[in-house]
Short mmCIF file of C-alpha atoms and ligand atoms in Angstrom, two decimals:
data_model
loop_
_atom_site.label_atom_id
_atom_site.label_comp_id
_atom_site.label_asym_id
_atom_site.label_seq_id
_atom_site.Cartn_x
_atom_site.Cartn_y
_atom_site.Cartn_z
CA MET I 1 -17.98 -13.83 12.06
CA PRO I 2 -15.98 -16.74 13.42
CA GLN I 3 -15.61 -16.91 17.18
CA LYS I 4 -12.46 -17.19 19.14
CA SER I 5 -12.56 -21.00 19.21
CA ASP I 6 -12.55 -20.98 15.28
CA VAL I 7 -9.33 -18.98 15.16
CA SER I 8 -7.65 -21.18 12.56
CA SER I 9 -10.76 -21.23 10.19
CA PHE I 10 -9.16 -19.14 7.48
CA ALA I 11 -5.71 -20.86 7.50
CA HIS I 12 -4.60 -21.74 3.96
CA GLN I 13 -6.97 -19.23 2.32
CA ARG I 14 -5.79 -15.65 1.80
CA LYS I 15 -2.67 -14.58 3.54
CA GLY I 16 -3.30 -12.39 6.63
CA HIS I 17 -2.56 -8.68 6.62
CA LEU I 18 -2.72 -5.87 9.11
CA PHE I 19 -4.84 -2.74 8.34
CA ILE I 20 -5.10 0.39 10.51
CA VAL I 21 -8.21 2.52 10.23
CA SER I 22 -7.73 5.97 11.68
CA GLY I 23 -9.60 9.29 11.32
CA PRO I 24 -11.27 11.98 13.40
CA SER I 25 -13.79 11.00 16.02
CA GLY I 26 -17.25 11.04 14.24
CA ALA I 27 -15.79 10.57 10.71
CA GLY I 28 -17.60 7.14 10.65
CA LYS I 29 -14.83 4.67 11.36
CA GLY I 30 -16.97 2.44 13.56
CA THR I 31 -19.83 2.57 11.04
CA LEU I 32 -17.66 1.58 8.04
CA VAL I 33 -15.77 -1.15 9.90
CA LYS I 34 -19.01 -2.72 10.98
CA ALA I 35 -20.29 -2.63 7.40
CA LEU I 36 -17.03 -4.07 6.19
CA CYS I 37 -17.33 -7.11 8.52
CA ALA I 38 -20.68 -7.88 6.90
CA GLU I 39 -18.97 -7.98 3.49
CA LEU I 40 -15.72 -9.87 4.13
CA PRO I 41 -15.79 -13.10 6.20
CA ASP I 42 -12.05 -13.15 6.82
CA VAL I 43 -11.99 -9.74 8.49
CA TRP I 44 -11.29 -9.67 12.21
CA VAL I 45 -11.40 -6.44 14.28
CA SER I 46 -9.16 -6.09 17.32
CA VAL I 47 -10.76 -5.05 20.63
CA SER I 48 -8.57 -2.49 22.39
CA VAL I 49 -8.04 -2.08 26.06
CA THR I 50 -8.83 1.38 27.53
CA THR I 51 -8.69 3.03 30.88
CA ARG I 52 -11.77 5.18 30.00
CA LYS I 53 -15.07 4.29 31.50
CA PRO I 54 -17.81 2.72 29.22
CA ARG I 55 -20.33 5.01 27.70
CA PRO I 56 -24.01 4.10 27.95
CA GLY I 57 -24.56 1.13 25.66
CA GLU I 58 -20.92 0.07 25.45
CA LEU I 59 -20.20 -3.55 26.23
CA GLU I 60 -17.14 -5.06 27.90
CA GLY I 61 -15.23 -7.15 25.40
CA VAL I 62 -17.24 -5.84 22.45
CA HIS I 63 -16.44 -2.14 22.21
CA TYR I 64 -13.37 -2.25 24.46
CA GLN I 65 -11.89 -4.16 27.33
CA PHE I 66 -12.35 -1.62 30.17
CA ILE I 67 -9.40 -1.93 32.47
CA SER I 68 -7.86 -0.12 35.49
CA GLU I 69 -4.76 2.08 35.33
CA THR I 70 -2.90 -0.64 37.26
CA GLU I 71 -3.89 -3.33 34.79
CA PHE I 72 -2.85 -1.02 31.88
CA ASP I 73 0.58 -0.44 33.53
CA ARG I 74 1.02 -4.21 33.83
CA LEU I 75 0.23 -4.70 30.15
CA THR I 76 2.73 -2.01 29.03
CA THR I 77 5.59 -3.28 31.18
CA SER I 78 5.03 -6.96 30.22
CA GLY I 79 5.05 -6.15 26.44
CA GLY I 80 1.38 -7.21 26.11
CA LEU I 81 0.53 -4.31 23.95
CA LEU I 82 1.47 -3.85 20.30
CA GLU I 83 1.14 -0.09 20.73
CA TRP I 84 -0.58 2.29 23.09
CA ALA I 85 -1.33 6.05 23.29
CA GLU I 86 -3.08 8.66 25.35
CA VAL I 87 -6.09 10.17 23.69
CA HIS I 88 -8.40 12.75 25.34
CA GLY I 89 -6.87 12.04 28.73
CA HIS I 90 -7.34 8.26 28.70
CA ARG I 91 -4.95 5.42 27.67
CA TYR I 92 -5.81 3.03 24.87
CA GLY I 93 -3.84 0.05 23.61
CA THR I 94 -3.88 -2.94 21.27
CA PRO I 95 -3.47 -6.36 22.78
CA ARG I 96 -0.60 -8.01 21.03
CA ALA I 97 -1.14 -11.81 21.22
CA GLU I 98 -4.45 -12.25 19.39
CA VAL I 99 -3.55 -9.80 16.58
CA GLU I 100 -0.40 -11.75 15.82
CA GLN I 101 -2.28 -15.07 16.05
CA ARG I 102 -5.12 -13.89 13.69
CA ILE I 103 -2.70 -12.53 11.06
CA ALA I 104 -0.74 -15.83 11.16
CA CYS I 105 -4.05 -17.72 10.65
CA GLY I 106 -4.94 -15.73 7.47
CA TYR I 107 -7.30 -13.04 8.77
CA GLN I 108 -7.41 -9.51 7.52
CA VAL I 109 -6.97 -7.80 10.89
CA ILE I 110 -8.31 -4.32 11.39
CA LEU I 111 -7.14 -1.97 14.18
CA GLU I 112 -9.31 1.16 14.70
CA ILE I 113 -6.77 3.29 16.39
CA ASP I 114 -5.49 6.83 16.47
CA PRO I 115 -2.48 8.19 14.41
CA GLN I 116 0.05 7.96 17.38
CA GLY I 117 -0.66 4.24 17.48
CA ALA I 118 -0.73 3.84 13.73
CA PHE I 119 2.79 5.25 13.34
CA GLN I 120 4.17 3.22 16.26
CA ILE I 121 2.96 0.04 14.53
CA ARG I 122 4.25 1.05 11.12
CA ASP I 123 7.71 1.59 12.64
CA VAL I 124 7.86 -2.01 13.76
CA LEU I 125 5.65 -3.60 11.08
CA PRO I 126 6.31 -1.56 7.88
CA ARG I 127 3.93 -3.65 5.76
CA THR I 128 0.93 -2.42 7.80
CA VAL I 129 -1.62 -0.68 5.55
CA LEU I 130 -2.66 2.69 6.92
CA VAL I 131 -6.17 3.91 5.91
CA PHE I 132 -7.55 7.35 6.96
CA ILE I 133 -11.25 8.06 6.99
CA VAL I 134 -12.25 11.64 6.45
CA PRO I 135 -15.69 13.30 6.69
CA PRO I 136 -16.88 15.30 3.55
CA SER I 137 -16.37 18.53 5.57
CA MET I 138 -15.61 19.72 9.10
CA ASP I 139 -19.23 21.10 9.37
CA GLU I 140 -20.53 17.60 8.61
CA LEU I 141 -18.13 16.16 11.22
CA VAL I 142 -19.62 18.47 13.93
CA ARG I 143 -23.14 17.37 12.80
CA ARG I 144 -22.24 13.72 13.06
CA LEU I 145 -20.56 14.04 16.46
CA LYS I 146 -23.56 15.99 17.86
CA GLY I 147 -25.99 13.63 16.14
CA ARG I 148 -24.38 10.55 17.73
CA GLY I 149 -25.26 12.13 21.09
CA SER I 150 -22.52 10.26 22.94
CA GLU I 151 -20.47 13.31 23.99
CA THR I 152 -21.14 16.51 25.86
CA ASP I 153 -20.73 19.88 24.02
CA GLU I 154 -17.34 20.24 25.76
CA GLN I 155 -16.24 16.80 24.61
CA VAL I 156 -17.37 17.68 21.05
CA ALA I 157 -15.20 20.76 21.18
CA ILE I 158 -12.17 18.84 22.34
CA ARG I 159 -12.75 16.22 19.52
CA MET I 160 -12.97 19.01 16.91
CA GLN I 161 -9.54 20.30 18.11
CA THR I 162 -8.06 16.84 17.90
CA ALA I 163 -9.71 16.44 14.48
CA GLU I 164 -7.91 19.55 13.18
CA ARG I 165 -4.54 18.09 14.34
CA GLU I 166 -5.29 14.57 12.91
CA MET I 167 -6.43 15.95 9.49
CA ALA I 168 -2.91 17.33 9.05
CA LEU I 169 -1.56 13.80 9.13
CA VAL I 170 -3.58 12.51 6.22
CA GLY I 171 -0.60 12.63 3.86
CA LYS I 172 1.19 10.04 5.97
CA TYR I 173 -1.44 7.43 5.23
CA ASP I 174 -1.46 4.91 2.35
CA HIS I 175 -5.17 5.47 1.54
CA VAL I 176 -7.78 8.12 2.20
CA VAL I 177 -11.51 7.31 2.11
CA VAL I 178 -14.02 10.10 2.15
CA ASN I 179 -17.01 8.89 4.11
CA ASP I 180 -19.65 10.81 2.15
CA ASP I 181 -21.96 7.84 1.88
CA VAL I 182 -21.79 4.67 3.96
CA SER I 183 -22.40 2.22 1.03
CA ARG I 184 -19.94 3.86 -1.30
CA ALA I 185 -17.21 4.33 1.31
CA THR I 186 -17.61 0.73 2.48
CA ARG I 187 -17.14 -0.48 -1.14
CA GLU I 188 -13.93 1.54 -1.37
CA LEU I 189 -12.70 -0.01 1.87
CA VAL I 190 -13.48 -3.52 0.73
CA GLU I 191 -11.56 -2.81 -2.52
CA ILE I 192 -8.57 -1.65 -0.59
CA ILE I 193 -8.46 -4.68 1.62
CA ALA I 194 -9.08 -7.02 -1.30
CA ARG I 195 -6.17 -5.45 -3.20
CA TYR I 196 -3.67 -6.51 -0.49
CA ALA I 197 -5.38 -9.76 0.53
CA ASP I 198 -5.50 -11.11 -2.97
CA ASP I 199 -1.93 -10.04 -3.85
CA GLU I 200 0.29 -13.12 -3.25
CA GLU I 201 3.38 -10.82 -2.90
CA SER I 202 2.09 -8.46 -0.26
P1 LIG U 301 -16.33 7.20 14.60
O1 LIG U 301 -16.26 5.71 14.83
O2 LIG U 301 -15.31 7.64 13.52
O3 LIG U 301 -16.16 8.00 15.87
P2 LIG U 301 -19.15 6.67 13.98
O4 LIG U 301 -19.06 5.49 13.11
O5 LIG U 301 -19.58 6.54 15.43
O6 LIG U 301 -17.73 7.52 13.96
O7 LIG U 301 -20.10 7.78 13.27
C1 LIG U 301 -20.43 9.00 13.85
C2 LIG U 301 -21.90 9.32 13.58
O8 LIG U 301 -22.03 9.59 12.19
C3 LIG U 301 -22.83 8.14 13.80
O9 LIG U 301 -23.99 8.66 14.44
C4 LIG U 301 -23.06 7.48 12.48
O10 LIG U 301 -24.31 6.92 12.42
C5 LIG U 301 -22.96 8.76 11.60
N1 LIG U 301 -22.42 8.39 10.19
C6 LIG U 301 -21.43 7.59 9.86
N2 LIG U 301 -21.19 7.56 8.52
C7 LIG U 301 -22.11 8.49 8.05
C8 LIG U 301 -22.37 8.87 6.63
N3 LIG U 301 -21.74 8.47 5.59
N4 LIG U 301 -23.42 9.77 6.55
C9 LIG U 301 -24.09 10.30 7.60
N5 LIG U 301 -23.93 9.84 8.84
C10 LIG U 301 -22.92 8.98 9.12
P1 LIG U 302 -13.24 6.75 21.78
O1 LIG U 302 -12.92 7.04 23.23
O2 LIG U 302 -14.04 7.82 21.20
O3 LIG U 302 -13.78 5.33 21.59
O4 LIG U 302 -11.81 6.72 21.07
C1 LIG U 302 -10.97 7.79 21.12
C2 LIG U 302 -9.84 7.61 20.15
O5 LIG U 302 -8.96 6.48 20.58
C3 LIG U 302 -10.18 7.26 18.67
O6 LIG U 302 -9.35 8.08 17.83
C4 LIG U 302 -9.84 5.76 18.56
O7 LIG U 302 -9.47 5.46 17.29
C5 LIG U 302 -8.66 5.74 19.53
N1 LIG U 302 -8.30 4.41 19.95
C6 LIG U 302 -9.16 3.38 20.25
N2 LIG U 302 -8.48 2.22 20.58
C7 LIG U 302 -7.13 2.57 20.43
C8 LIG U 302 -5.91 1.76 20.58
O8 LIG U 302 -5.95 0.62 21.00
N3 LIG U 302 -4.84 2.41 20.36
C9 LIG U 302 -4.73 3.81 19.99
N4 LIG U 302 -3.53 4.30 19.80
N5 LIG U 302 -5.89 4.50 19.83
C10 LIG U 302 -7.02 3.93 20.02
#
């Protein structure tokens, strides 16, 4: 994937678009977005800021930019965030400047964010494409969350409650992808992105 210094590499190729990928924790958003990046060279994934602490194995600037409450306050008051929301007791937000720059340069920009953030963005940027990733079943969601091993049992229970609430919002999304199989679901996601990116009118 092109680095920051190559930000204009895709200018004059496909027109840039903004895609939001949401879905319950453990549905496989991260897995599918990673697979997607290997398939489409003009995809760029935004790195959010968060006030939550890194989990073991998470890297600064790769998974998130981990910032203090004070730094987060500064970003919200200065208009530095395109959207932000509180999820599971921590604040998360999308840095505005690079997202706008990447879209202008012809990238297909992906935000992996929760539904509160998705609807905030769609209110101000109505052409944003909203994609919801769902697990094949809620039992499988619990299996994936437990199998990932990154949350305690208590955190898994909280995520399952949030998942029930989020699944009720599926009808507000433009596309729903069932992540039953990583290769198949990635192919579906690639096709959705290509449909907009290749359409001169969108
Ligand atoms: P999210 O980003 O939505 O929280 P992850 O991408 O971290 O979810 O996936 C949660 C867990 O489920 C991970 O351990 C991942 O390897 C696994 N997983 C993802 N997609 C599938 C799939 N189609 N079948 C089985 N396991 C999957
Ligand atoms: P986690 O802490 O498990 O990485 O993420 C928790 C939730 O926060 C997920 O639903 C994830 O999509 C969401 N999230 C991550 N970054 C952002 C962001 O920048 N904005 C919003 N609104 N949600 C985010």
